[in-house]
Amino acid sequence: VILLCFRRYLLTALSSCLFWNMFGLSAAMDSKPNILLFLADDLGIGDIGCYGNNSIRTPNVDRLAREGVKLTQHIAAAPLCTPSRAAFLTGRYPIRSGMASSNGYRALQWNAGSGGLPANETTFARLLQQQGYTTGLIGKWHQGVNCESFNDHCHHPLNHGFDYFYGMPFTLLNNCQENKPPELDVALQAKLWLYSQIITLAVLTLTTGKLTGLISMRWKIIACFTLAGGLFFISWYSSYGFVQYWNCILMRNHDVTEQPMRLERTASLMLKEAVLFIKRNRHGPFLLFVSFLHVHTPLFTTAKFLGKSRHGLYGDNVEEMDWMVGKILDLLDKEGLKNHTFTYFASDHGGHLEAQDGSAQLGGWNGIYKGGKGMGGWEGGIRVPGVFRWPGVLPAGTVIEEPTSLMDIYPTVVHLAGGILPQDRVIDGRNLVPLLQGRAEKSEHEFLFHYCGSHLHAVRWHQKDSGAIWKAHYVTPVFHPPGAGACYGKGICPCFGEGVTHHDPPLLFDLSRDPSEAKPLLADTEPLFDTVIRKIGRAIEEHRRTLTPVPEQLSLYNVVWKPWLQPCCGTFPFCWCDKEGDSTQSL
């Protein structure tokens, strides 16, 4: 009798425990969580402690991984910031929105360009806004500002579903810091300067010849040459000579607050704004997208982090970013929001191998993976950190090796918010919740297409029945010098032309056996070679049938500097202001 009573008691207790666990999970899933998205800039997968780095300290990102889920095959949709972020925001390959370039300009070059994320693209911020979320973006945008006038703000974050914006409408560049070598269009600037010198020399020669009687030419013709040369010089120097004023600015919503920005206080301002946004909206639900300016060059780092890492200035900058992550996570704890916040950390693409200053490496480390930023197919340019945390809902300490994409964040957060995905367009991302919770063992992605600009360079096939991850490279960059693993001397590898090699048959790898892409498989030794190539070829044909022509946002016309589109806090061209003053505070 005693044993029977004990058995009944035990079964009742277990049933009650199971009920309350399921009830708690269901209640958590039924409510709308706050959503906090961290996206680093140019961070390599090998730069984070939880991904194997032991020379840079990242305890706060490591804490997220320890308390949540770590993805080991998290893939960016593009190896460069503007197209990758467009895909992240829309859940779609950038070629679908026109944010993939067919020319050499693969990212937006100016705040005063006319290209940008089209108004007819629907971001996850817009869908969450419709579900009652207060939405904010702190940090880097780099999706354009204006279309036809300096204040139409057609591409602005507030026109794409964000209620609040504070940060850079552009991206950090070396040009933003004094005494740094210029980074924007260096080759073109050199050509324009050469042309200016040639024109000047021609005018001086004609003038001297006219005065000495050696050349018979009317003064009007010489005056026309002089005027043309002057206009040419003024036009290019007014743009490239003042990059710091035109591109390195801060905005709060529609207003320019710093022009040019003061880098020594930017990190403090960004952190302050993120903290204030959470405090203002602690009763939720809120979406906060913290889009770091770290760790893009020029790697400006505040004094208390300089010289603290074992990896030079780059490591210092990574550690400062991790500290900022920690401050925001601490605030969630303090406000009692930790268990009700879905948190995500990633990078927009791989580390920039070619970023160097003499012998000093200023770009990230991509671990065992070949290639880096700008390389459309090689893993080092597109495989990035991916970490999720939601205590009580996502199992802690979990590692998932299935292929996933930054585009998956779109349907995932829309699902969590109770929204519905747009039905009038292709959404390439997949809802990750079942995979993250362990209710699904396999990724929903069968194929992932790896573009360099608008040029398809490689395709990944997830053969779910065997576990193989096949990857076919149709185009690869030509490394310089040969065998160097990057395009040193060029700044970034090209997508087409003489700087790439076309492969027929394509280079084939099985990433499940060779994640470093060290040894391509051969038709003579790999029995499935022809079968895999045919399967991937059919997938490419099907994929291309889903593409529709759209205006190219990164066309030469759209990326060129247009003075009438320049955001300005004064009267153009006298654009200068500092509305922040000393508004930073100790955090």
Coordinates of C-alpha atoms in Angstrom, one line a residue:
V1 CA 0.0 0.0 0.0
I2 CA 2.8 2.4 0.9
L3 CA 4.6 1.6 -2.4
L4 CA 1.4 2.2 -4.3
C5 CA 0.8 5.5 -2.6
F6 CA 4.4 6.6 -3.3
R7 CA 4.0 5.6 -6.9
R8 CA 0.8 7.6 -7.3
Y9 CA 2.5 10.6 -5.5
L10 CA 5.5 10.4 -7.8
L11 CA 3.4 10.2 -11.0
T12 CA 1.3 13.2 -9.8
A13 CA 4.4 15.2 -9.0
L14 CA 6.0 14.4 -12.3
S15 CA 2.8 15.3 -14.2
S16 CA 2.5 18.5 -12.3
C17 CA 6.2 19.4 -13.0
L18 CA 5.8 18.6 -16.7
F19 CA 2.5 20.6 -16.9
W20 CA 4.1 23.7 -15.3
N21 CA 7.2 23.4 -17.5
M22 CA 5.0 23.2 -20.6
F23 CA 2.7 25.9 -19.4
G24 CA 5.7 28.2 -18.7
L25 CA 7.2 27.6 -22.1
S26 CA 3.8 28.1 -23.8
A27 CA 3.2 31.3 -21.8
A28 CA 6.6 32.6 -22.8
M29 CA 6.0 31.7 -26.5
D30 CA 2.5 33.2 -26.5
S31 CA 3.6 36.6 -25.2
K32 CA 5.5 38.9 -27.4
P33 CA 9.2 39.1 -26.3
N34 CA 11.3 42.1 -26.6
I35 CA 13.8 41.6 -29.4
L36 CA 17.4 42.8 -29.1
L37 CA 19.6 42.4 -32.2
F38 CA 23.4 43.0 -32.1
L39 CA 25.2 43.2 -35.5
A40 CA 28.9 43.9 -35.6
D41 CA 30.7 45.4 -38.6
D42 CA 33.5 43.4 -40.3
L43 CA 33.9 41.0 -37.4
G44 CA 35.5 37.7 -38.2
I45 CA 34.1 34.4 -36.9
G46 CA 37.5 33.7 -35.4
D47 CA 37.6 36.9 -33.3
I48 CA 35.2 35.6 -30.6
G49 CA 36.2 33.5 -27.6
C50 CA 33.3 31.1 -27.9
Y51 CA 34.4 30.4 -31.5
G52 CA 37.9 29.5 -30.5
N53 CA 39.8 32.8 -30.0
N54 CA 42.1 32.9 -27.0
S55 CA 43.9 36.2 -27.6
I56 CA 40.8 38.6 -27.6
R57 CA 38.6 38.7 -24.5
T58 CA 34.9 38.6 -25.3
P59 CA 33.2 37.5 -22.1
N60 CA 29.9 39.1 -22.8
V61 CA 29.3 37.5 -26.2
D62 CA 30.6 34.3 -24.7
R63 CA 28.0 34.6 -22.0
L64 CA 25.3 34.8 -24.6
A65 CA 26.5 31.6 -26.1
R66 CA 26.8 29.9 -22.8
E67 CA 23.3 30.9 -21.8
G68 CA 21.8 30.2 -25.3
V69 CA 22.4 28.7 -28.7
K70 CA 25.5 29.0 -30.9
L71 CA 25.4 28.5 -34.6
T72 CA 28.5 27.2 -36.3
Q73 CA 27.4 27.6 -39.9
H74 CA 25.7 30.9 -40.0
I75 CA 26.0 32.5 -43.4
A76 CA 25.7 36.1 -44.6
A77 CA 23.8 36.7 -47.9
A78 CA 26.7 38.9 -49.2
P79 CA 30.3 39.4 -48.2
L80 CA 30.0 43.2 -48.1
C81 CA 28.0 45.5 -45.7
T82 CA 25.4 47.3 -47.9
P83 CA 24.0 44.2 -49.6
S84 CA 24.4 41.9 -46.6
R85 CA 22.5 44.4 -44.4
A86 CA 19.8 44.8 -47.0
A87 CA 19.3 41.0 -47.0
F88 CA 19.2 41.0 -43.2
L89 CA 16.6 43.7 -43.0
T90 CA 14.3 42.2 -45.7
G91 CA 14.9 38.4 -45.5
R92 CA 15.7 38.4 -49.2
Y93 CA 18.8 38.0 -51.4
P94 CA 20.0 41.5 -52.2
I95 CA 19.7 40.9 -55.9
R96 CA 15.9 40.8 -55.4
S97 CA 15.8 44.3 -54.1
G98 CA 18.3 45.8 -56.4
M99 CA 21.0 46.1 -53.7
A100 CA 23.4 43.9 -55.6
S101 CA 25.8 45.6 -58.0
S102 CA 26.9 44.7 -61.5
N103 CA 29.8 47.2 -61.4
G104 CA 32.8 47.7 -59.2
Y105 CA 30.8 49.8 -56.6
R106 CA 29.3 47.1 -54.4
A107 CA 28.4 49.3 -51.4
L108 CA 27.0 52.8 -51.1
Q109 CA 29.7 55.4 -51.4
W110 CA 28.1 58.6 -50.2
N111 CA 25.4 59.9 -48.0
A112 CA 24.5 62.1 -51.0
G113 CA 24.0 59.2 -53.4
S114 CA 20.5 58.4 -54.6
G115 CA 20.6 54.6 -54.2
G116 CA 19.4 52.8 -51.2
L117 CA 16.9 50.3 -49.8
P118 CA 13.8 50.8 -52.0
A119 CA 10.6 52.1 -50.3
N120 CA 8.7 49.0 -51.6
E121 CA 10.9 46.6 -49.6
T122 CA 9.3 45.6 -46.2
T123 CA 11.7 45.3 -43.4
F124 CA 11.2 43.3 -40.2
A125 CA 11.0 46.6 -38.3
R126 CA 7.9 47.5 -40.4
L127 CA 6.2 44.3 -39.7
L128 CA 7.0 44.4 -35.9
Q129 CA 5.8 48.0 -35.9
Q130 CA 2.5 46.8 -37.2
Q131 CA 2.4 44.3 -34.3
G132 CA 2.6 47.0 -31.7
Y133 CA 6.4 47.0 -31.2
T134 CA 8.3 50.2 -30.6
T135 CA 11.3 49.9 -33.0
G136 CA 14.7 51.5 -32.7
L137 CA 18.0 51.5 -34.6
I138 CA 21.2 52.6 -32.9
G139 CA 24.4 52.7 -35.0
K140 CA 25.2 52.1 -38.6
W141 CA 22.6 52.2 -41.4
H142 CA 24.4 52.3 -44.8
Q143 CA 21.1 51.7 -46.8
G144 CA 20.9 55.2 -48.3
V145 CA 19.2 58.5 -47.2
N146 CA 17.7 60.5 -50.0
C147 CA 16.3 60.0 -53.6
E148 CA 15.6 63.4 -55.1
S149 CA 16.2 66.2 -52.5
F150 CA 18.4 66.7 -49.4
N151 CA 15.5 66.0 -47.1
D152 CA 13.1 63.5 -48.8
H153 CA 14.7 60.7 -46.7
C154 CA 13.2 58.1 -48.9
H155 CA 15.8 55.5 -47.8
H156 CA 16.0 56.6 -44.2
P157 CA 15.4 54.2 -41.3
L158 CA 12.3 56.1 -40.2
N159 CA 10.9 55.3 -43.7
H160 CA 11.6 51.6 -43.2
G161 CA 9.7 50.8 -40.0
F162 CA 11.9 52.3 -37.3
D163 CA 10.3 54.6 -34.8
Y164 CA 13.7 55.9 -33.6
F165 CA 17.1 56.3 -35.2
Y166 CA 20.4 57.5 -33.8
G167 CA 23.6 56.8 -35.5
M168 CA 25.5 57.0 -38.8
P169 CA 23.4 57.0 -42.0
F170 CA 26.7 55.8 -43.7
T171 CA 29.6 53.7 -42.3
L172 CA 32.9 54.4 -40.7
L173 CA 35.9 55.0 -43.0
N174 CA 39.5 55.9 -42.5
N175 CA 38.4 59.3 -43.9
C176 CA 36.5 59.9 -40.7
Q177 CA 39.7 60.1 -38.6
E178 CA 42.4 62.7 -39.0
N179 CA 45.8 61.6 -40.2
K180 CA 44.6 58.3 -41.6
P181 CA 45.1 57.3 -45.3
P182 CA 42.0 57.8 -47.3
E183 CA 39.8 54.8 -47.9
L184 CA 37.0 55.9 -50.2
D185 CA 37.7 55.4 -53.9
V186 CA 41.5 55.7 -53.5
A187 CA 42.2 54.6 -57.1
L188 CA 39.7 57.0 -58.6
Q189 CA 40.9 59.9 -56.5
A190 CA 44.4 59.2 -57.8
K191 CA 43.2 59.3 -61.4
L192 CA 41.2 62.5 -60.9
W193 CA 44.2 64.2 -59.4
L194 CA 46.3 63.0 -62.3
Y195 CA 43.8 64.4 -64.8
S196 CA 43.7 67.7 -62.9
Q197 CA 47.5 67.9 -63.1
I198 CA 47.4 67.1 -66.9
I199 CA 44.8 69.8 -67.5
T200 CA 46.7 72.3 -65.4
L201 CA 49.9 71.5 -67.3
A202 CA 48.1 71.9 -70.6
V203 CA 46.7 75.3 -69.7
L204 CA 50.1 76.5 -68.5
T205 CA 51.8 75.2 -71.7
L206 CA 49.2 76.9 -73.9
T207 CA 49.4 80.2 -72.0
T208 CA 53.2 80.2 -72.2
G209 CA 53.1 79.4 -75.9
K210 CA 50.6 82.2 -76.5
L211 CA 52.7 84.7 -74.6
T212 CA 55.9 83.8 -76.3
G213 CA 54.3 83.6 -79.7
L214 CA 55.2 79.9 -80.2
I215 CA 51.5 78.9 -80.3
S216 CA 48.8 80.7 -82.4
M217 CA 45.6 80.2 -80.4
R218 CA 42.8 82.6 -79.3
W219 CA 42.6 83.6 -75.7
K220 CA 39.0 82.4 -75.6
I221 CA 40.1 78.8 -76.3
I222 CA 42.7 79.0 -73.5
A223 CA 40.1 80.5 -71.2
C224 CA 37.7 77.6 -72.0
F225 CA 40.4 75.1 -71.2
T226 CA 41.1 76.9 -67.9
L227 CA 37.4 77.1 -67.0
A228 CA 36.9 73.4 -67.8
G229 CA 39.9 72.4 -65.8
G230 CA 38.8 74.6 -62.9
L231 CA 35.3 73.1 -62.9
F232 CA 36.8 69.6 -63.1
F233 CA 39.1 70.2 -60.1
I234 CA 36.4 71.8 -58.0
S235 CA 33.8 69.1 -58.8
W236 CA 36.0 66.2 -57.6
Y237 CA 37.8 68.0 -54.8
S238 CA 34.5 69.3 -53.4
S239 CA 33.4 65.7 -53.0
Y240 CA 36.6 63.7 -52.2
G241 CA 38.3 66.6 -50.4
F242 CA 35.5 66.9 -47.8
V243 CA 34.6 63.2 -47.2
Q244 CA 34.8 63.7 -43.4
Y245 CA 32.1 66.4 -43.7
W246 CA 29.9 64.7 -46.2
N247 CA 29.9 61.1 -44.9
C248 CA 31.1 61.1 -41.3
I249 CA 28.0 62.4 -39.6
L250 CA 25.5 61.5 -36.9
M251 CA 21.8 61.8 -37.1
R252 CA 19.0 61.6 -34.5
N253 CA 15.8 60.7 -36.5
H254 CA 15.7 63.2 -39.4
D255 CA 18.2 65.8 -37.9
V256 CA 21.9 65.9 -38.3
T257 CA 23.5 66.3 -34.8
E258 CA 27.2 66.1 -35.6
Q259 CA 28.9 67.1 -38.8
P260 CA 31.6 65.8 -38.8
M261 CA 31.3 63.3 -36.0
R262 CA 33.8 63.3 -33.1
L263 CA 35.0 59.7 -32.9
E264 CA 36.4 60.1 -29.4
R265 CA 32.8 60.1 -27.9
T266 CA 30.9 58.1 -30.5
A267 CA 31.0 54.8 -28.6
S268 CA 29.7 56.5 -25.5
L269 CA 26.9 58.2 -27.4
M270 CA 25.8 54.9 -29.0
L271 CA 25.8 53.1 -25.7
K272 CA 23.9 55.9 -24.0
E273 CA 21.2 55.9 -26.7
A274 CA 20.8 52.2 -26.5
V275 CA 20.4 52.3 -22.7
L276 CA 17.9 55.2 -22.9
F277 CA 15.8 53.4 -25.6
I278 CA 15.5 50.3 -23.4
K279 CA 14.7 52.3 -20.3
R280 CA 12.0 54.3 -22.2
N281 CA 10.4 51.2 -23.5
R282 CA 11.0 48.7 -20.7
H283 CA 7.3 48.0 -20.5
G284 CA 7.6 46.7 -24.1
P285 CA 7.4 45.1 -26.5
F286 CA 10.3 46.7 -28.2
L287 CA 12.7 45.9 -31.1
L288 CA 16.2 47.4 -30.6
F289 CA 18.7 46.9 -33.5
V290 CA 22.1 47.8 -32.2
S291 CA 24.2 48.1 -35.4
F292 CA 27.7 48.6 -34.2
L293 CA 30.2 50.8 -35.9
H294 CA 32.8 48.5 -34.4
V295 CA 35.0 46.8 -35.8
H296 CA 35.3 48.7 -39.1
T297 CA 38.4 50.7 -39.8
P298 CA 39.7 53.2 -38.6
L299 CA 39.2 51.2 -35.4
F300 CA 38.9 54.3 -33.3
T301 CA 39.0 53.0 -29.7
T302 CA 38.5 55.0 -26.5
A303 CA 41.5 55.5 -24.2
K304 CA 40.5 52.9 -21.5
F305 CA 40.7 50.1 -24.0
L306 CA 43.8 51.1 -25.9
G307 CA 46.6 48.6 -25.5
K308 CA 44.5 46.2 -23.4
S309 CA 44.2 43.3 -25.7
R310 CA 46.8 40.9 -27.0
H311 CA 45.9 41.5 -30.6
G312 CA 46.8 45.2 -31.1
L313 CA 44.4 48.0 -32.0
Y314 CA 41.9 45.5 -33.7
G315 CA 41.7 43.4 -30.5
D316 CA 41.2 46.6 -28.4
N317 CA 38.3 47.6 -30.7
V318 CA 36.7 44.1 -30.4
E319 CA 37.0 44.2 -26.6
E320 CA 35.4 47.6 -26.5
M321 CA 32.5 46.4 -28.5
D322 CA 32.1 43.3 -26.2
W323 CA 32.1 45.7 -23.2
M324 CA 29.2 47.6 -24.9
V325 CA 27.3 44.4 -25.3
G326 CA 27.9 43.6 -21.6
K327 CA 26.6 47.0 -20.5
I328 CA 23.3 46.5 -22.5
L329 CA 22.9 42.9 -21.2
D330 CA 23.5 44.2 -17.6
L331 CA 20.7 46.7 -18.1
L332 CA 18.3 43.9 -19.2
D333 CA 19.2 42.1 -15.9
K334 CA 18.7 45.3 -13.9
E335 CA 15.3 46.1 -15.5
G336 CA 14.1 42.5 -15.1
L337 CA 13.9 42.0 -18.9
K338 CA 16.4 39.2 -19.4
N339 CA 13.9 36.3 -19.5
H340 CA 11.5 38.3 -21.7
T341 CA 14.1 39.3 -24.3
F342 CA 15.1 37.4 -27.5
T343 CA 18.7 38.4 -28.0
Y344 CA 20.9 37.8 -31.1
F345 CA 24.5 38.6 -31.9
A346 CA 26.2 38.3 -35.4
S347 CA 28.4 40.0 -37.9
D348 CA 27.4 41.4 -41.2
H349 CA 30.1 39.4 -43.0
G350 CA 33.7 38.1 -42.5
G351 CA 36.8 39.9 -41.4
H352 CA 38.7 42.3 -43.8
L353 CA 42.0 40.5 -44.5
E354 CA 43.4 43.3 -46.7
A355 CA 43.0 46.0 -44.0
Q356 CA 46.5 46.6 -42.9
D357 CA 48.8 49.4 -41.8
G358 CA 52.3 48.3 -42.7
S359 CA 52.8 45.1 -40.8
A360 CA 49.8 45.7 -38.5
Q361 CA 46.7 43.7 -39.2
L362 CA 43.6 46.0 -39.0
G363 CA 41.0 43.4 -40.1
G364 CA 39.5 40.4 -38.5
W365 CA 40.4 36.7 -38.3
N366 CA 38.2 34.2 -40.0
G367 CA 39.5 31.2 -38.2
I368 CA 40.0 28.1 -40.3
Y369 CA 38.0 29.4 -43.2
K370 CA 39.4 30.6 -46.5
G371 CA 39.0 34.2 -47.7
G372 CA 37.3 37.2 -46.1
K373 CA 35.3 40.3 -46.7
G374 CA 34.4 41.0 -50.3
M375 CA 34.8 37.4 -51.4
G376 CA 31.5 36.1 -52.6
G377 CA 32.1 32.3 -52.3
W378 CA 34.9 31.5 -49.9
E379 CA 33.6 30.7 -46.4
G380 CA 35.8 33.3 -44.6
G381 CA 33.8 36.1 -46.3
I382 CA 30.3 34.8 -45.4
R383 CA 30.5 32.5 -42.4
V384 CA 29.9 34.6 -39.3
P385 CA 29.2 34.3 -35.6
G386 CA 25.5 33.6 -34.8
V387 CA 24.4 33.5 -31.1
F388 CA 20.8 33.5 -29.7
R389 CA 19.6 33.7 -26.1
W390 CA 16.1 33.6 -24.6
P391 CA 16.2 32.1 -21.1
G392 CA 13.5 29.5 -20.4
V393 CA 12.6 29.1 -24.1
L394 CA 15.9 28.3 -25.9
P395 CA 18.1 25.6 -24.3
A396 CA 21.3 26.9 -22.8
G397 CA 24.7 25.7 -24.0
T398 CA 23.4 24.4 -27.3
V399 CA 25.5 24.2 -30.5
I400 CA 23.8 23.8 -33.9
E401 CA 25.9 22.9 -36.9
E402 CA 23.1 23.1 -39.5
P403 CA 23.4 25.8 -42.3
T404 CA 21.5 29.0 -41.4
S405 CA 21.4 32.5 -42.9
L406 CA 21.3 36.1 -41.6
M407 CA 18.2 36.3 -43.7
D408 CA 16.5 33.9 -41.3
I409 CA 16.3 36.6 -38.6
Y410 CA 13.5 38.2 -40.7
P411 CA 10.9 35.4 -40.5
T412 CA 12.1 34.4 -37.0
V413 CA 11.4 37.7 -35.3
V414 CA 8.2 38.2 -37.4
H415 CA 7.0 34.8 -36.1
L416 CA 7.9 35.7 -32.5
A417 CA 6.0 39.0 -32.8
G418 CA 2.9 37.2 -34.1
G419 CA 3.1 38.8 -37.6
I420 CA 2.5 37.5 -41.0
L421 CA 5.2 37.4 -43.7
P422 CA 4.5 39.3 -46.9
Q423 CA 2.7 37.1 -49.5
D424 CA 3.5 39.2 -52.6
R425 CA 7.3 38.4 -52.7
V426 CA 9.8 35.7 -52.2
I427 CA 11.2 35.5 -48.7
D428 CA 14.5 33.6 -48.7
G429 CA 14.9 33.3 -44.9
R430 CA 13.4 30.5 -42.8
N431 CA 12.0 30.6 -39.3
L432 CA 14.7 29.4 -36.9
V433 CA 12.5 28.9 -33.8
P434 CA 11.9 25.1 -34.2
L435 CA 15.7 24.5 -34.9
L436 CA 16.7 26.7 -32.0
Q437 CA 14.4 25.0 -29.6
G438 CA 15.4 21.5 -30.7
R439 CA 12.0 20.7 -32.1
A440 CA 13.6 20.3 -35.6
E441 CA 16.9 18.6 -36.2
K442 CA 17.6 19.9 -39.8
S443 CA 17.7 23.3 -41.3
E444 CA 15.0 24.2 -43.7
H445 CA 17.6 25.4 -46.2
E446 CA 18.4 23.0 -48.9
F447 CA 20.4 25.5 -51.1
L448 CA 22.1 28.7 -50.3
F449 CA 23.3 31.0 -53.2
H450 CA 26.5 33.0 -52.7
Y451 CA 26.7 36.2 -54.7
C452 CA 29.5 38.7 -55.2
G453 CA 27.5 41.8 -56.3
S454 CA 25.0 40.5 -58.8
H455 CA 27.4 37.7 -59.9
L456 CA 26.7 34.2 -58.6
H457 CA 30.0 32.8 -57.4
A458 CA 29.1 29.7 -55.4
V459 CA 26.2 27.5 -54.3
R460 CA 25.8 25.4 -51.1
W461 CA 23.7 22.2 -51.1
H462 CA 22.6 20.7 -47.8
Q463 CA 22.1 17.0 -48.6
K464 CA 20.0 16.3 -45.5
D465 CA 19.8 12.5 -45.9
S466 CA 23.6 12.1 -45.9
G467 CA 24.6 15.1 -43.8
A468 CA 26.9 16.3 -46.6
I469 CA 27.3 20.0 -47.2
W470 CA 28.3 20.3 -50.9
K471 CA 29.6 23.6 -52.2
A472 CA 30.3 24.4 -55.8
H473 CA 32.5 27.4 -56.8
Y474 CA 31.8 28.7 -60.3
V475 CA 33.9 31.9 -59.8
T476 CA 36.8 32.6 -57.4
P477 CA 39.0 35.7 -57.0
V478 CA 42.6 35.7 -58.1
F479 CA 44.6 36.2 -54.9
H480 CA 47.5 38.7 -55.0
P481 CA 50.3 37.8 -54.6
P482 CA 49.5 34.2 -55.7
G483 CA 48.7 32.0 -52.8
A484 CA 48.3 34.9 -50.3
G485 CA 44.7 34.1 -49.5
A486 CA 43.5 37.6 -50.2
C487 CA 43.8 40.5 -52.7
Y488 CA 46.5 42.5 -51.0
G489 CA 47.2 45.8 -52.8
K490 CA 43.7 46.0 -54.2
G491 CA 41.8 46.7 -50.9
I492 CA 39.2 44.1 -51.7
C493 CA 38.8 41.3 -54.2
P494 CA 36.8 42.0 -57.4
C495 CA 33.7 40.1 -58.5
F496 CA 34.3 39.9 -62.2
G497 CA 36.8 40.7 -65.0
E498 CA 40.5 39.8 -65.0
G499 CA 40.6 39.6 -61.2
V500 CA 38.5 36.4 -61.1
T501 CA 38.8 32.8 -62.4
H502 CA 35.8 31.0 -63.9
H503 CA 35.7 27.2 -63.2
D504 CA 34.1 24.7 -65.6
P505 CA 33.5 22.2 -64.1
P506 CA 33.2 24.1 -60.8
L507 CA 35.4 23.6 -57.8
L508 CA 33.5 21.2 -55.5
F509 CA 34.0 20.7 -51.8
D510 CA 32.2 18.8 -49.1
L511 CA 32.3 21.2 -46.1
S512 CA 31.3 18.4 -43.7
R513 CA 34.7 16.8 -44.4
D514 CA 36.7 19.9 -45.5
P515 CA 35.3 23.1 -43.9
S516 CA 38.5 25.0 -44.8
E517 CA 38.0 24.3 -48.5
A518 CA 41.6 23.2 -48.8
K519 CA 41.2 20.3 -51.4
P520 CA 38.7 20.5 -54.2
L521 CA 37.1 17.1 -55.0
L522 CA 37.8 15.6 -58.4
A523 CA 35.5 13.8 -60.8
D524 CA 38.0 10.9 -61.0
T525 CA 38.0 10.3 -57.3
E526 CA 34.6 11.5 -56.0
P527 CA 31.9 9.1 -57.3
L528 CA 29.1 11.6 -56.6
F529 CA 30.8 14.5 -58.4
D530 CA 28.6 14.6 -61.5
T531 CA 25.4 13.9 -59.6
V532 CA 26.1 16.8 -57.2
I533 CA 27.0 19.2 -60.0
R534 CA 23.8 18.4 -61.9
K535 CA 21.7 18.8 -58.8
I536 CA 23.2 22.2 -58.0
G537 CA 22.8 23.2 -61.7
R538 CA 19.1 22.5 -61.6
A539 CA 18.8 24.5 -58.3
I540 CA 20.5 27.5 -60.0
E541 CA 18.0 27.3 -62.9
E542 CA 15.0 27.2 -60.5
H543 CA 16.5 30.0 -58.4
R544 CA 17.0 32.3 -61.4
R545 CA 13.4 31.7 -62.5
T546 CA 12.3 33.4 -59.2
L547 CA 14.3 36.6 -60.0
T548 CA 12.5 39.6 -61.5
P549 CA 14.2 42.7 -62.9
V550 CA 14.4 45.6 -60.5
P551 CA 16.2 49.0 -60.6
E552 CA 19.8 48.7 -59.6
Q553 CA 20.3 50.8 -56.5
L554 CA 24.1 50.6 -56.8
S555 CA 24.4 51.8 -60.4
L556 CA 27.1 54.3 -61.2
Y557 CA 24.4 57.1 -61.3
N558 CA 23.0 56.1 -58.0
V559 CA 26.3 55.9 -56.1
V560 CA 27.9 59.1 -57.4
W561 CA 28.0 62.1 -55.0
K562 CA 25.2 64.6 -55.7
P563 CA 25.5 67.9 -53.8
W564 CA 21.7 68.5 -53.9
L565 CA 21.2 65.3 -51.8
Q566 CA 23.8 66.0 -49.2
P567 CA 22.5 65.9 -45.6
C568 CA 23.6 69.2 -44.0
C569 CA 23.0 70.8 -40.6
G570 CA 23.7 74.2 -42.0
T571 CA 23.4 75.9 -45.3
F572 CA 25.2 73.9 -48.0
P573 CA 28.1 73.8 -48.4
F574 CA 28.7 75.2 -44.9
C575 CA 27.7 72.0 -43.1
W576 CA 29.1 71.9 -39.6
C577 CA 27.4 71.4 -36.2
D578 CA 27.9 69.8 -32.8
K579 CA 24.5 69.5 -31.1
E580 CA 25.7 66.8 -28.8
G581 CA 28.1 69.0 -26.9
D582 CA 29.4 67.1 -23.9
S583 CA 26.1 65.1 -23.5
T584 CA 28.0 61.8 -22.9
Q585 CA 28.0 60.5 -19.4
S586 CA 29.7 57.7 -17.5
L587 CA 28.1 54.4 -18.3

